[in-house]
mmCIF file of C-alpha atoms in Angstrom:
data_model
loop_
_atom_site.group_PDB
_atom_site.id
_atom_site.type_symbol
_atom_site.label_atom_id
_atom_site.label_comp_id
_atom_site.label_asym_id
_atom_site.label_seq_id
_atom_site.Cartn_x
_atom_site.Cartn_y
_atom_site.Cartn_z
ATOM 1 C CA UNK A 1 3.874 -8.249 21.661
ATOM 2 C CA UNK A 2 6.200 -8.178 18.722
ATOM 3 C CA UNK A 3 8.246 -11.213 19.733
ATOM 4 C CA UNK A 4 5.828 -13.720 21.301
ATOM 5 C CA UNK A 5 6.222 -17.246 20.558
ATOM 6 C CA UNK A 6 3.630 -18.275 17.696
ATOM 7 C CA UNK A 7 1.789 -20.831 20.127
ATOM 8 C CA UNK A 8 1.175 -17.866 22.524
ATOM 9 C CA UNK A 9 0.378 -15.454 19.652
ATOM 10 C CA UNK A 10 -2.196 -17.765 18.225
ATOM 11 C CA UNK A 11 -3.865 -18.314 21.517
ATOM 12 C CA UNK A 12 -4.311 -14.450 21.746
ATOM 13 C CA UNK A 13 -5.687 -14.346 17.991
ATOM 14 C CA UNK A 14 -7.961 -17.181 18.847
ATOM 15 C CA UNK A 15 -9.544 -15.326 21.971
ATOM 16 C CA UNK A 16 -9.851 -11.975 20.021
ATOM 17 C CA UNK A 17 -11.326 -13.924 16.958
ATOM 18 C CA UNK A 18 -13.933 -15.508 19.000
ATOM 19 C CA UNK A 19 -14.700 -12.149 20.719
ATOM 20 C CA UNK A 20 -15.029 -10.306 17.278
ATOM 21 C CA UNK A 21 -17.076 -12.846 15.346
ATOM 22 C CA UNK A 22 -19.739 -12.599 18.058
ATOM 23 C CA UNK A 23 -19.275 -8.665 18.471
ATOM 24 C CA UNK A 24 -19.851 -8.426 14.779
ATOM 25 C CA UNK A 25 -22.909 -10.602 14.692
ATOM 26 C CA UNK A 26 -24.742 -8.990 17.467
ATOM 27 C CA UNK A 27 -23.871 -5.335 16.709
ATOM 28 C CA UNK A 28 -23.888 -5.120 12.847
ATOM 29 C CA UNK A 29 -26.876 -6.279 10.861
ATOM 30 C CA UNK A 30 -25.106 -6.718 7.796
ATOM 31 C CA UNK A 31 -22.557 -9.461 9.383
ATOM 32 C CA UNK A 32 -25.595 -11.180 11.104
ATOM 33 C CA UNK A 33 -27.340 -11.732 8.015
ATOM 34 C CA UNK A 34 -23.985 -12.974 6.222
ATOM 35 C CA UNK A 35 -23.170 -15.434 8.837
ATOM 36 C CA UNK A 36 -26.950 -16.873 8.803
ATOM 37 C CA UNK A 37 -26.794 -17.106 5.080
ATOM 38 C CA UNK A 38 -23.516 -18.920 5.248
ATOM 39 C CA UNK A 39 -24.715 -21.215 7.953
ATOM 40 C CA UNK A 40 -21.801 -19.914 10.487
ATOM 41 C CA UNK A 41 -22.389 -19.903 13.967
ATOM 42 C CA UNK A 42 -20.165 -17.191 15.540
ATOM 43 C CA UNK A 43 -20.601 -18.612 19.270
ATOM 44 C CA UNK A 44 -18.846 -21.974 18.235
ATOM 45 C CA UNK A 45 -15.496 -21.018 17.069
ATOM 46 C CA UNK A 46 -12.938 -23.491 18.409
ATOM 47 C CA UNK A 47 -9.813 -22.885 16.137
ATOM 48 C CA UNK A 48 -8.064 -20.336 14.092
ATOM 49 C CA UNK A 49 -8.732 -22.473 11.015
ATOM 50 C CA UNK A 50 -12.461 -21.943 11.455
ATOM 51 C CA UNK A 51 -11.948 -18.651 10.049
ATOM 52 C CA UNK A 52 -11.933 -20.234 6.575
ATOM 53 C CA UNK A 53 -15.603 -20.821 6.937
ATOM 54 C CA UNK A 54 -16.515 -17.166 7.590
ATOM 55 C CA UNK A 55 -18.005 -15.070 4.650
ATOM 56 C CA UNK A 56 -15.677 -12.583 2.851
ATOM 57 C CA UNK A 57 -16.453 -8.907 3.001
ATOM 58 C CA UNK A 58 -15.869 -6.569 -0.177
ATOM 59 C CA UNK A 59 -15.441 -2.971 -0.863
ATOM 60 C CA UNK A 60 -18.780 -3.360 -2.811
ATOM 61 C CA UNK A 61 -20.471 -4.218 0.588
ATOM 62 C CA UNK A 62 -19.147 -1.257 2.196
ATOM 63 C CA UNK A 63 -20.426 1.066 -0.536
ATOM 64 C CA UNK A 64 -23.603 -0.857 -0.541
ATOM 65 C CA UNK A 65 -24.100 0.401 3.065
ATOM 66 C CA UNK A 66 -22.795 3.946 2.586
ATOM 67 C CA UNK A 67 -22.192 5.946 4.651
ATOM 68 C CA UNK A 68 -22.179 4.133 8.241
ATOM 69 C CA UNK A 69 -24.446 1.047 7.611
ATOM 70 C CA UNK A 70 -21.335 -1.129 8.833
ATOM 71 C CA UNK A 71 -20.304 0.662 11.940
ATOM 72 C CA UNK A 72 -20.595 -1.465 15.264
ATOM 73 C CA UNK A 73 -21.133 1.274 17.695
ATOM 74 C CA UNK A 74 -23.261 4.412 18.295
ATOM 75 C CA UNK A 75 -22.274 7.622 16.469
ATOM 76 C CA UNK A 76 -21.487 9.087 20.009
ATOM 77 C CA UNK A 77 -18.866 6.731 20.280
ATOM 78 C CA UNK A 78 -17.298 7.480 16.973
ATOM 79 C CA UNK A 79 -14.631 10.256 17.416
ATOM 80 C CA UNK A 80 -13.123 10.381 14.036
ATOM 81 C CA UNK A 81 -14.317 9.761 10.368
ATOM 82 C CA UNK A 82 -11.929 9.118 7.464
ATOM 83 C CA UNK A 83 -13.019 8.092 3.948
ATOM 84 C CA UNK A 84 -11.431 7.012 0.580
ATOM 85 C CA UNK A 85 -11.317 9.458 -2.342
ATOM 86 C CA UNK A 86 -14.311 7.759 -4.050
ATOM 87 C CA UNK A 87 -12.784 8.088 -7.357
ATOM 88 C CA UNK A 88 -14.182 4.983 -8.742
ATOM 89 C CA UNK A 89 -17.565 5.515 -6.995
ATOM 90 C CA UNK A 90 -19.093 6.483 -3.472
ATOM 91 C CA UNK A 91 -16.075 6.769 -1.092
ATOM 92 C CA UNK A 92 -15.748 4.303 1.757
ATOM 93 C CA UNK A 93 -16.424 5.753 5.008
ATOM 94 C CA UNK A 94 -14.861 4.486 8.210
ATOM 95 C CA UNK A 95 -15.051 5.455 12.031
ATOM 96 C CA UNK A 96 -12.915 5.244 14.929
ATOM 97 C CA UNK A 97 -13.524 4.835 18.680
ATOM 98 C CA UNK A 98 -11.064 6.464 21.003
ATOM 99 C CA UNK A 99 -9.653 3.118 21.568
ATOM 100 C CA UNK A 100 -9.344 2.572 17.791
ATOM 101 C CA UNK A 101 -7.209 5.765 17.598
ATOM 102 C CA UNK A 102 -5.048 4.388 20.399
ATOM 103 C CA UNK A 103 -4.534 1.187 18.662
ATOM 104 C CA UNK A 104 -3.886 2.811 15.415
ATOM 105 C CA UNK A 105 -1.247 5.129 16.661
ATOM 106 C CA UNK A 106 0.670 2.071 18.600
ATOM 107 C CA UNK A 107 0.443 -0.009 15.416
ATOM 108 C CA UNK A 108 1.985 2.855 13.127
ATOM 109 C CA UNK A 109 4.535 3.457 16.185
ATOM 110 C CA UNK A 110 5.636 -0.182 15.823
ATOM 111 C CA UNK A 111 6.383 -0.008 12.240
ATOM 112 C CA UNK A 112 8.097 3.387 12.526
ATOM 113 C CA UNK A 113 10.521 2.038 14.951
ATOM 114 C CA UNK A 114 10.987 -1.343 13.240
ATOM 115 C CA UNK A 115 12.219 0.824 10.135
ATOM 116 C CA UNK A 116 14.541 2.789 12.243
ATOM 117 C CA UNK A 117 12.849 5.857 13.387
ATOM 118 C CA UNK A 118 13.062 7.338 16.894
ATOM 119 C CA UNK A 119 12.734 10.231 19.164
ATOM 120 C CA UNK A 120 15.769 11.901 17.749
ATOM 121 C CA UNK A 121 14.021 12.226 14.233
ATOM 122 C CA UNK A 122 12.542 15.260 12.739
ATOM 123 C CA UNK A 123 9.542 13.518 10.501
ATOM 124 C CA UNK A 124 8.185 15.438 7.608
ATOM 125 C CA UNK A 125 4.808 14.331 6.337
ATOM 126 C CA UNK A 126 4.221 14.947 2.813
ATOM 127 C CA UNK A 127 0.949 13.214 2.462
ATOM 128 C CA UNK A 128 -2.154 15.294 2.031
ATOM 129 C CA UNK A 129 -3.971 15.749 5.110
ATOM 130 C CA UNK A 130 -7.948 15.452 5.332
ATOM 131 C CA UNK A 131 -10.205 12.252 4.868
ATOM 132 C CA UNK A 132 -7.136 10.160 3.617
ATOM 133 C CA UNK A 133 -5.934 8.035 6.483
ATOM 134 C CA UNK A 134 -1.908 8.194 5.461
ATOM 135 C CA UNK A 135 -1.162 11.478 6.826
ATOM 136 C CA UNK A 136 -2.834 11.555 10.387
ATOM 137 C CA UNK A 137 -1.982 7.736 10.628
ATOM 138 C CA UNK A 138 1.556 8.514 10.368
ATOM 139 C CA UNK A 139 1.559 11.849 12.284
ATOM 140 C CA UNK A 140 0.048 10.244 15.557
ATOM 141 C CA UNK A 141 2.458 7.121 15.215
ATOM 142 C CA UNK A 142 5.510 9.274 14.900
ATOM 143 C CA UNK A 143 4.390 11.318 17.664
ATOM 144 C CA UNK A 144 3.918 8.597 19.903
ATOM 145 C CA UNK A 145 7.480 7.457 19.092
ATOM 146 C CA UNK A 146 8.538 10.906 20.284
ATOM 147 C CA UNK A 147 9.532 12.242 16.938
ATOM 148 C CA UNK A 148 9.382 15.989 15.804
ATOM 149 C CA UNK A 149 6.504 15.832 13.283
ATOM 150 C CA UNK A 150 6.371 18.575 10.361
ATOM 151 C CA UNK A 151 2.775 18.245 8.971
ATOM 152 C CA UNK A 152 3.752 20.005 5.840
ATOM 153 C CA UNK A 153 1.067 18.119 3.685
ATOM 154 C CA UNK A 154 1.385 17.750 0.144
ATOM 155 C CA UNK A 155 2.140 20.133 -2.873
ATOM 156 C CA UNK A 156 3.982 23.283 -2.793
ATOM 157 C CA UNK A 157 7.205 21.489 -3.502
ATOM 158 C CA UNK A 158 9.607 24.613 -3.340
ATOM 159 C CA UNK A 159 8.490 25.152 0.173
ATOM 160 C CA UNK A 160 8.638 21.423 1.103
ATOM 161 C CA UNK A 161 12.242 21.461 0.150
ATOM 162 C CA UNK A 162 13.254 24.524 1.931
ATOM 163 C CA UNK A 163 11.536 23.179 5.082
ATOM 164 C CA UNK A 164 13.247 19.987 4.637
ATOM 165 C CA UNK A 165 16.666 21.595 4.524
ATOM 166 C CA UNK A 166 16.166 24.719 7.117
ATOM 167 C CA UNK A 167 14.417 22.323 9.786
ATOM 168 C CA UNK A 168 16.821 19.385 9.239
ATOM 169 C CA UNK A 169 14.252 16.547 8.221
ATOM 170 C CA UNK A 170 15.784 13.161 8.697
ATOM 171 C CA UNK A 171 12.660 11.004 8.056
ATOM 172 C CA UNK A 172 10.370 11.817 4.961
ATOM 173 C CA UNK A 173 6.770 10.275 4.583
ATOM 174 C CA UNK A 174 5.318 10.409 1.165
ATOM 175 C CA UNK A 175 4.357 8.260 -1.945
ATOM 176 C CA UNK A 176 7.337 6.947 -3.629
ATOM 177 C CA UNK A 177 6.563 8.870 -6.867
ATOM 178 C CA UNK A 178 6.245 12.290 -5.033
ATOM 179 C CA UNK A 179 9.512 11.652 -3.234
ATOM 180 C CA UNK A 180 11.177 11.049 -6.662
ATOM 181 C CA UNK A 181 9.531 14.171 -8.149
ATOM 182 C CA UNK A 182 10.969 16.138 -4.869
ATOM 183 C CA UNK A 183 14.262 14.959 -5.676
ATOM 184 C CA UNK A 184 14.068 16.320 -9.382
ATOM 185 C CA UNK A 185 12.889 19.521 -8.188
ATOM 186 C CA UNK A 186 15.809 19.918 -5.587
ATOM 187 C CA UNK A 187 18.161 19.212 -8.493
ATOM 188 C CA UNK A 188 16.477 21.923 -10.618
ATOM 189 C CA UNK A 189 16.403 24.382 -7.804
ATOM 190 C CA UNK A 190 20.323 23.703 -7.326
ATOM 191 C CA UNK A 191 20.312 21.855 -3.960
ATOM 192 C CA UNK A 192 22.874 19.216 -3.490
ATOM 193 C CA UNK A 193 22.077 15.913 -1.524
ATOM 194 C CA UNK A 194 24.448 17.304 1.114
ATOM 195 C CA UNK A 195 22.139 20.113 1.839
ATOM 196 C CA UNK A 196 19.741 17.680 3.562
ATOM 197 C CA UNK A 197 20.035 15.378 6.514
ATOM 198 C CA UNK A 198 17.541 12.878 5.201
ATOM 199 C CA UNK A 199 18.382 9.109 6.571
ATOM 200 C CA UNK A 200 15.035 7.359 6.322
ATOM 201 C CA UNK A 201 12.129 7.205 3.958
ATOM 202 C CA UNK A 202 8.693 5.605 5.266
ATOM 203 C CA UNK A 203 7.122 5.446 1.861
ATOM 204 C CA UNK A 204 3.444 4.004 1.298
ATOM 205 C CA UNK A 205 0.062 4.481 -0.456
ATOM 206 C CA UNK A 206 1.126 3.084 -3.635
ATOM 207 C CA UNK A 207 3.517 0.327 -4.892
ATOM 208 C CA UNK A 208 7.202 0.610 -4.863
ATOM 209 C CA UNK A 209 9.372 -1.967 -6.713
ATOM 210 C CA UNK A 210 12.791 -2.722 -5.328
ATOM 211 C CA UNK A 211 14.070 -0.976 -8.454
ATOM 212 C CA UNK A 212 12.152 2.168 -7.722
ATOM 213 C CA UNK A 213 13.539 1.988 -4.346
ATOM 214 C CA UNK A 214 17.140 1.934 -5.558
ATOM 215 C CA UNK A 215 16.393 5.113 -7.458
ATOM 216 C CA UNK A 216 14.915 6.987 -4.298
ATOM 217 C CA UNK A 217 17.733 5.872 -2.149
ATOM 218 C CA UNK A 218 20.363 7.071 -4.930
ATOM 219 C CA UNK A 219 18.458 10.238 -5.225
ATOM 220 C CA UNK A 220 18.140 11.302 -1.547
ATOM 221 C CA UNK A 221 21.004 9.143 0.136
ATOM 222 C CA UNK A 222 18.402 7.730 2.454
ATOM 223 C CA UNK A 223 17.154 4.239 3.748
ATOM 224 C CA UNK A 224 13.900 3.538 2.004
ATOM 225 C CA UNK A 225 11.263 1.356 3.831
ATOM 226 C CA UNK A 226 7.681 0.268 2.751
ATOM 227 C CA UNK A 227 4.592 -0.024 4.897
ATOM 228 C CA UNK A 228 1.023 -1.267 4.299
ATOM 229 C CA UNK A 229 -2.511 -0.454 5.035
ATOM 230 C CA UNK A 230 -5.796 0.750 3.839
ATOM 231 C CA UNK A 231 -8.709 2.768 5.228
ATOM 232 C CA UNK A 232 -10.948 -0.108 5.394
ATOM 233 C CA UNK A 233 -8.744 -2.006 7.734
ATOM 234 C CA UNK A 234 -7.425 0.948 9.553
ATOM 235 C CA UNK A 235 -5.177 2.996 7.585
ATOM 236 C CA UNK A 236 -1.292 2.718 7.587
ATOM 237 C CA UNK A 237 -0.145 0.321 10.422
ATOM 238 C CA UNK A 238 -1.395 -3.086 9.175
ATOM 239 C CA UNK A 239 2.335 -4.032 8.403
ATOM 240 C CA UNK A 240 5.686 -2.657 7.592
ATOM 241 C CA UNK A 241 9.442 -3.446 6.989
ATOM 242 C CA UNK A 242 11.976 -3.686 9.723
ATOM 243 C CA UNK A 243 15.740 -2.791 8.969
ATOM 244 C CA UNK A 244 16.171 -6.079 7.161
ATOM 245 C CA UNK A 245 13.655 -5.271 4.622
ATOM 246 C CA UNK A 246 12.721 -9.040 4.210
ATOM 247 C CA UNK A 247 9.019 -8.690 3.975
ATOM 248 C CA UNK A 248 6.396 -6.581 5.988
ATOM 249 C CA UNK A 249 5.739 -7.579 9.594
ATOM 250 C CA UNK A 250 2.022 -7.789 10.098
ATOM 251 C CA UNK A 251 0.474 -6.521 13.407
ATOM 252 C CA UNK A 252 -0.896 -10.215 13.950
ATOM 253 C CA UNK A 253 -2.127 -9.208 17.553
ATOM 254 C CA UNK A 254 -4.641 -6.830 15.682
ATOM 255 C CA UNK A 255 -4.977 -8.708 12.213
ATOM 256 C CA UNK A 256 -5.293 -11.967 10.951
ATOM 257 C CA UNK A 257 -3.937 -12.127 7.223
ATOM 258 C CA UNK A 258 -4.924 -15.038 4.772
ATOM 259 C CA UNK A 259 -3.966 -15.615 1.263
ATOM 260 C CA UNK A 260 -6.647 -16.830 -1.002
ATOM 261 C CA UNK A 261 -7.226 -17.712 -4.880
ATOM 262 C CA UNK A 262 -8.785 -14.763 -6.280
ATOM 263 C CA UNK A 263 -10.927 -16.524 -8.617
ATOM 264 C CA UNK A 264 -11.988 -19.246 -6.396
ATOM 265 C CA UNK A 265 -11.920 -17.751 -2.733
ATOM 266 C CA UNK A 266 -9.831 -20.891 -1.613
ATOM 267 C CA UNK A 267 -7.615 -20.490 1.197
ATOM 268 C CA UNK A 268 -3.872 -21.050 -0.089
ATOM 269 C CA UNK A 269 -1.072 -22.532 1.642
ATOM 270 C CA UNK A 270 2.103 -20.625 3.326
ATOM 271 C CA UNK A 271 4.420 -19.200 0.442
ATOM 272 C CA UNK A 272 1.679 -19.418 -2.135
ATOM 273 C CA UNK A 273 0.974 -16.141 -4.145
ATOM 274 C CA UNK A 274 -2.685 -14.837 -4.222
ATOM 275 C CA UNK A 275 -4.946 -12.202 -2.960
ATOM 276 C CA UNK A 276 -4.560 -10.868 0.637
ATOM 277 C CA UNK A 277 -7.462 -11.070 3.045
ATOM 278 C CA UNK A 278 -7.444 -9.427 6.297
ATOM 279 C CA UNK A 279 -9.795 -9.795 9.464
ATOM 280 C CA UNK A 280 -9.366 -7.200 12.022
ATOM 281 C CA UNK A 281 -9.268 -8.288 15.852
ATOM 282 C CA UNK A 282 -9.631 -5.240 17.707
ATOM 283 C CA UNK A 283 -11.501 -2.623 15.716
ATOM 284 C CA UNK A 284 -14.454 -1.392 17.578
ATOM 285 C CA UNK A 285 -16.225 1.134 15.387
ATOM 286 C CA UNK A 286 -15.645 -0.363 11.931
ATOM 287 C CA UNK A 287 -14.742 -4.125 12.287
ATOM 288 C CA UNK A 288 -13.874 -6.126 9.253
ATOM 289 C CA UNK A 289 -14.308 -9.829 8.735
ATOM 290 C CA UNK A 290 -12.123 -11.400 5.833
ATOM 291 C CA UNK A 291 -11.858 -8.154 3.938
ATOM 292 C CA UNK A 292 -10.695 -8.860 0.337
ATOM 293 C CA UNK A 293 -7.984 -6.298 -0.378
ATOM 294 C CA UNK A 294 -7.410 -7.281 -3.806
ATOM 295 C CA UNK A 295 -3.789 -6.962 -3.347
ATOM 296 C CA UNK A 296 -1.514 -9.736 -4.583
ATOM 297 C CA UNK A 297 0.969 -11.031 -1.977
ATOM 298 C CA UNK A 298 2.170 -14.028 -0.083
ATOM 299 C CA UNK A 299 3.110 -14.851 3.485
ATOM 300 C CA UNK A 300 6.149 -16.192 5.183
ATOM 301 C CA UNK A 301 5.595 -17.523 9.009
ATOM 302 C CA UNK A 302 9.264 -17.941 9.869
ATOM 303 C CA UNK A 303 10.574 -15.629 12.635
ATOM 304 C CA UNK A 304 12.499 -12.885 11.174
ATOM 305 C CA UNK A 305 16.194 -12.395 11.985
ATOM 306 C CA UNK A 306 15.181 -9.071 13.708
ATOM 307 C CA UNK A 307 13.580 -10.942 16.554
ATOM 308 C CA UNK A 308 9.876 -10.320 15.500
ATOM 309 C CA UNK A 309 7.748 -13.327 15.017
ATOM 310 C CA UNK A 310 4.856 -11.750 13.385
ATOM 311 C CA UNK A 311 4.115 -13.178 10.004
ATOM 312 C CA UNK A 312 5.663 -11.076 7.096
ATOM 313 C CA UNK A 313 3.821 -10.431 3.941
ATOM 314 C CA UNK A 314 5.612 -9.849 0.729
ATOM 315 C CA UNK A 315 5.705 -6.449 -1.042
ATOM 316 C CA UNK A 316 2.394 -5.985 -2.998
ATOM 317 C CA UNK A 317 3.356 -7.011 -6.718
ATOM 318 C CA UNK A 318 0.094 -5.740 -8.027
ATOM 319 C CA UNK A 319 -3.695 -5.725 -7.446
ATOM 320 C CA UNK A 320 -6.304 -7.970 -8.871
ATOM 321 C CA UNK A 321 -8.214 -4.969 -10.307
ATOM 322 C CA UNK A 322 -4.811 -3.200 -11.856
ATOM 323 C CA UNK A 323 -3.669 -6.360 -13.690
ATOM 324 C CA UNK A 324 -3.927 -5.751 -17.263
ATOM 325 C CA UNK A 325 -5.213 -8.443 -19.800
ATOM 326 C CA UNK A 326 -3.419 -7.696 -23.198
ATOM 327 C CA UNK A 327 -3.948 -10.419 -25.879
ATOM 328 C CA UNK A 328 -4.506 -13.113 -23.228
ATOM 329 C CA UNK A 329 -1.462 -12.120 -21.121
ATOM 330 C CA UNK A 330 -1.716 -10.996 -17.462
ATOM 331 C CA UNK A 331 0.533 -7.779 -17.010
ATOM 332 C CA UNK A 332 1.044 -6.034 -13.662
ATOM 333 C CA UNK A 333 2.552 -2.512 -13.905
ATOM 334 C CA UNK A 334 5.050 -3.447 -11.438
ATOM 335 C CA UNK A 335 6.633 -5.793 -13.775
ATOM 336 C CA UNK A 336 7.198 -3.016 -16.455
ATOM 337 C CA UNK A 337 8.385 -0.614 -13.599
ATOM 338 C CA UNK A 338 11.002 -3.260 -12.577
ATOM 339 C CA UNK A 339 12.443 -3.327 -16.049
ATOM 340 C CA UNK A 340 12.195 0.527 -16.628
ATOM 341 C CA UNK A 341 13.931 1.268 -13.317
ATOM 342 C CA UNK A 342 16.928 -0.698 -14.221
ATOM 343 C CA UNK A 343 17.813 1.462 -17.280
ATOM 344 C CA UNK A 344 19.893 4.531 -16.064
ATOM 345 C CA UNK A 345 18.841 6.658 -19.032
ATOM 346 C CA UNK A 346 15.128 6.859 -17.969
ATOM 347 C CA UNK A 347 13.567 8.508 -15.185
ATOM 348 C CA UNK A 348 10.828 7.120 -12.573
ATOM 349 C CA UNK A 349 7.972 8.616 -14.245
ATOM 350 C CA UNK A 350 6.096 6.471 -17.001
ATOM 351 C CA UNK A 351 2.904 5.978 -18.535
ATOM 352 C CA UNK A 352 1.042 2.753 -19.849
ATOM 353 C CA UNK A 353 -1.301 3.364 -22.524
ATOM 354 C CA UNK A 354 -3.640 0.775 -23.715
ATOM 355 C CA UNK A 355 -5.432 0.925 -27.124
ATOM 356 C CA UNK A 356 -7.783 -1.376 -29.002
ATOM 357 C CA UNK A 357 -7.727 -1.318 -32.949
ATOM 358 C CA UNK A 358 -9.238 -3.838 -35.007
ATOM 359 C CA UNK A 359 -10.438 -5.904 -31.938
ATOM 360 C CA UNK A 360 -6.929 -6.122 -31.054
ATOM 361 C CA UNK A 361 -5.213 -4.578 -27.758
ATOM 362 C CA UNK A 362 -2.034 -2.869 -27.800
ATOM 363 C CA UNK A 363 0.222 -1.532 -25.089
ATOM 364 C CA UNK A 364 2.327 1.618 -25.393
ATOM 365 C CA UNK A 365 5.170 2.252 -22.665
ATOM 366 C CA UNK A 366 5.935 5.844 -22.361
ATOM 367 C CA UNK A 367 8.993 6.882 -20.367
ATOM 368 C CA UNK A 368 10.694 9.887 -19.735
ATOM 369 C CA UNK A 369 14.380 10.246 -20.392
ATOM 370 C CA UNK A 370 16.647 11.532 -17.441
ATOM 371 C CA UNK A 371 18.088 14.395 -19.338
ATOM 372 C CA UNK A 372 18.388 16.052 -22.982
ATOM 373 C CA UNK A 373 21.816 14.689 -23.712
ATOM 374 C CA UNK A 374 20.527 11.522 -25.760
ATOM 375 C CA UNK A 375 18.220 13.675 -27.842
ATOM 376 C CA UNK A 376 21.026 14.676 -30.207
ATOM 377 C CA UNK A 377 22.128 11.245 -30.865
ATOM 378 C CA UNK A 378 19.603 9.230 -32.851
ATOM 379 C CA UNK A 379 21.548 6.063 -32.639
ATOM 380 C CA UNK A 380 21.829 6.112 -28.937
ATOM 381 C CA UNK A 381 18.020 6.849 -28.835
ATOM 382 C CA UNK A 382 17.162 3.890 -31.034
ATOM 383 C CA UNK A 383 19.241 1.649 -29.329
ATOM 384 C CA UNK A 384 17.891 2.252 -25.966
ATOM 385 C CA UNK A 385 14.225 2.019 -27.170
ATOM 386 C CA UNK A 386 15.218 -1.549 -28.571
ATOM 387 C CA UNK A 387 16.788 -2.445 -25.326
ATOM 388 C CA UNK A 388 13.880 -1.566 -23.326
ATOM 389 C CA UNK A 389 11.454 -3.253 -25.763
ATOM 390 C CA UNK A 390 13.501 -6.239 -25.834
ATOM 391 C CA UNK A 391 13.648 -6.585 -21.965
ATOM 392 C CA UNK A 392 10.130 -6.052 -21.816
ATOM 393 C CA UNK A 393 9.249 -8.801 -24.282
ATOM 394 C CA UNK A 394 11.409 -11.152 -22.273
ATOM 395 C CA UNK A 395 9.614 -10.404 -18.892
ATOM 396 C CA UNK A 396 6.070 -9.955 -20.092
ATOM 397 C CA UNK A 397 6.214 -12.110 -23.151
ATOM 398 C CA UNK A 398 4.489 -9.595 -25.035
ATOM 399 C CA UNK A 399 5.074 -7.159 -27.925
ATOM 400 C CA UNK A 400 5.101 -3.428 -26.693
ATOM 401 C CA UNK A 401 5.532 0.089 -28.245
ATOM 402 C CA UNK A 402 8.115 1.933 -26.350
ATOM 403 C CA UNK A 403 8.149 5.759 -26.457
ATOM 404 C CA UNK A 404 10.842 7.896 -25.192
ATOM 405 C CA UNK A 405 9.630 11.276 -23.821
ATOM 406 C CA UNK A 406 11.429 14.414 -23.095
ATOM 407 C CA UNK A 407 12.426 15.098 -19.552
ATOM 408 C CA UNK A 408 9.639 16.567 -17.279
ATOM 409 C CA UNK A 409 6.914 16.051 -19.852
ATOM 410 C CA UNK A 410 4.862 13.393 -18.063
ATOM 411 C CA UNK A 411 2.193 14.646 -15.396
ATOM 412 C CA UNK A 412 3.408 14.749 -11.595
ATOM 413 C CA UNK A 413 1.253 14.601 -8.714
ATOM 414 C CA UNK A 414 1.819 14.878 -4.936
ATOM 415 C CA UNK A 415 -0.436 11.957 -4.396
ATOM 416 C CA UNK A 416 -0.599 8.530 -6.178
ATOM 417 C CA UNK A 417 0.981 8.555 -9.379
ATOM 418 C CA UNK A 418 -1.216 7.866 -12.525
ATOM 419 C CA UNK A 419 0.359 5.224 -14.314
ATOM 420 C CA UNK A 420 -2.260 3.675 -16.545
ATOM 421 C CA UNK A 421 -4.450 5.134 -19.300
ATOM 422 C CA UNK A 422 -6.796 2.775 -20.841
ATOM 423 C CA UNK A 423 -8.206 4.085 -24.373
ATOM 424 C CA UNK A 424 -9.716 0.639 -25.007
ATOM 425 C CA UNK A 425 -13.257 1.960 -24.129
ATOM 426 C CA UNK A 426 -13.024 5.027 -26.466
#
């Protein structure tokens, strides 16, 4: 399936899109109404390009129909429910049939194998278990591959490291920021890199720039890969990197990705950067038509040298709702991370603080030093501060205030790192 010639793959996609459009229209009142309002007839889809005439679905639509108003099956067919954290409002509740779970585990198994996992691996999952899709998604996918899974969950870092060493963990699954924190703790507790058998990192749930990935690989001596997904679409398994790491292969037999202009909704051409929109082709309990992910990426339809023919999406460079507008300049946190991670004197933990004084926005970039050696050399500290400032100005075209913090003083978390503190409304 992953190496189908594109004409054959697109025939399969069209058949599934035709079936999914009718399925949603007949089973989900929300889609019935949306299609009618848009003047779209789901029974007359003739080509994949007809997808562009279908209406978008947004996170607000899901919340407006909380908790299960967008489900397409009877509750008796729903065998699992997951949900987002709901930190910015009501959680988005998603459901799965038995077939949905089977497809999910297959998609995750694919990305794990593409990255290099096998039945010889011992995989330690350091995501938090619960309503979050990341942990159980990777868990069942890795079990399907035949790997030995350690469901250690998140937190209790000292125990994580003990298990990692004593059980010979070869593959670690976590957010990039937590993997970096575990590496710091391992060093503090006197572990050496050689005490561990790690060779592969399956990182997700938050962005990871190439520069951050290089720090992770240096810290652990492993091969770090990125994978992508979200609860609204399925969870992890929508796409993932192969061993060549030249984009994330989308499981196109189950998802159709598009790139649109986030301002106008206009569909963009191959290679153009914009907002990723995804349509599910096989979801039964919770199908999604043209879901606006708010993630910024681009698509490459050229077959990969690994042999896979499915489209590759570029690593997410930011989110439309994470983009900071400072004095008229659009700034993505990933741009700042890319600069900071090239400085060997600073660590992987940083905080972006936004303030507004006299109607003018300002940005403070607070980053930790790797160790205390520079604290006794004011000249070196000042030189490093200026170097970071000048590099940020060159990349962003914006003046920033750079603050160097003592090691281990910024907040750590076992989940997604909190990178932005916006005080402009205070």
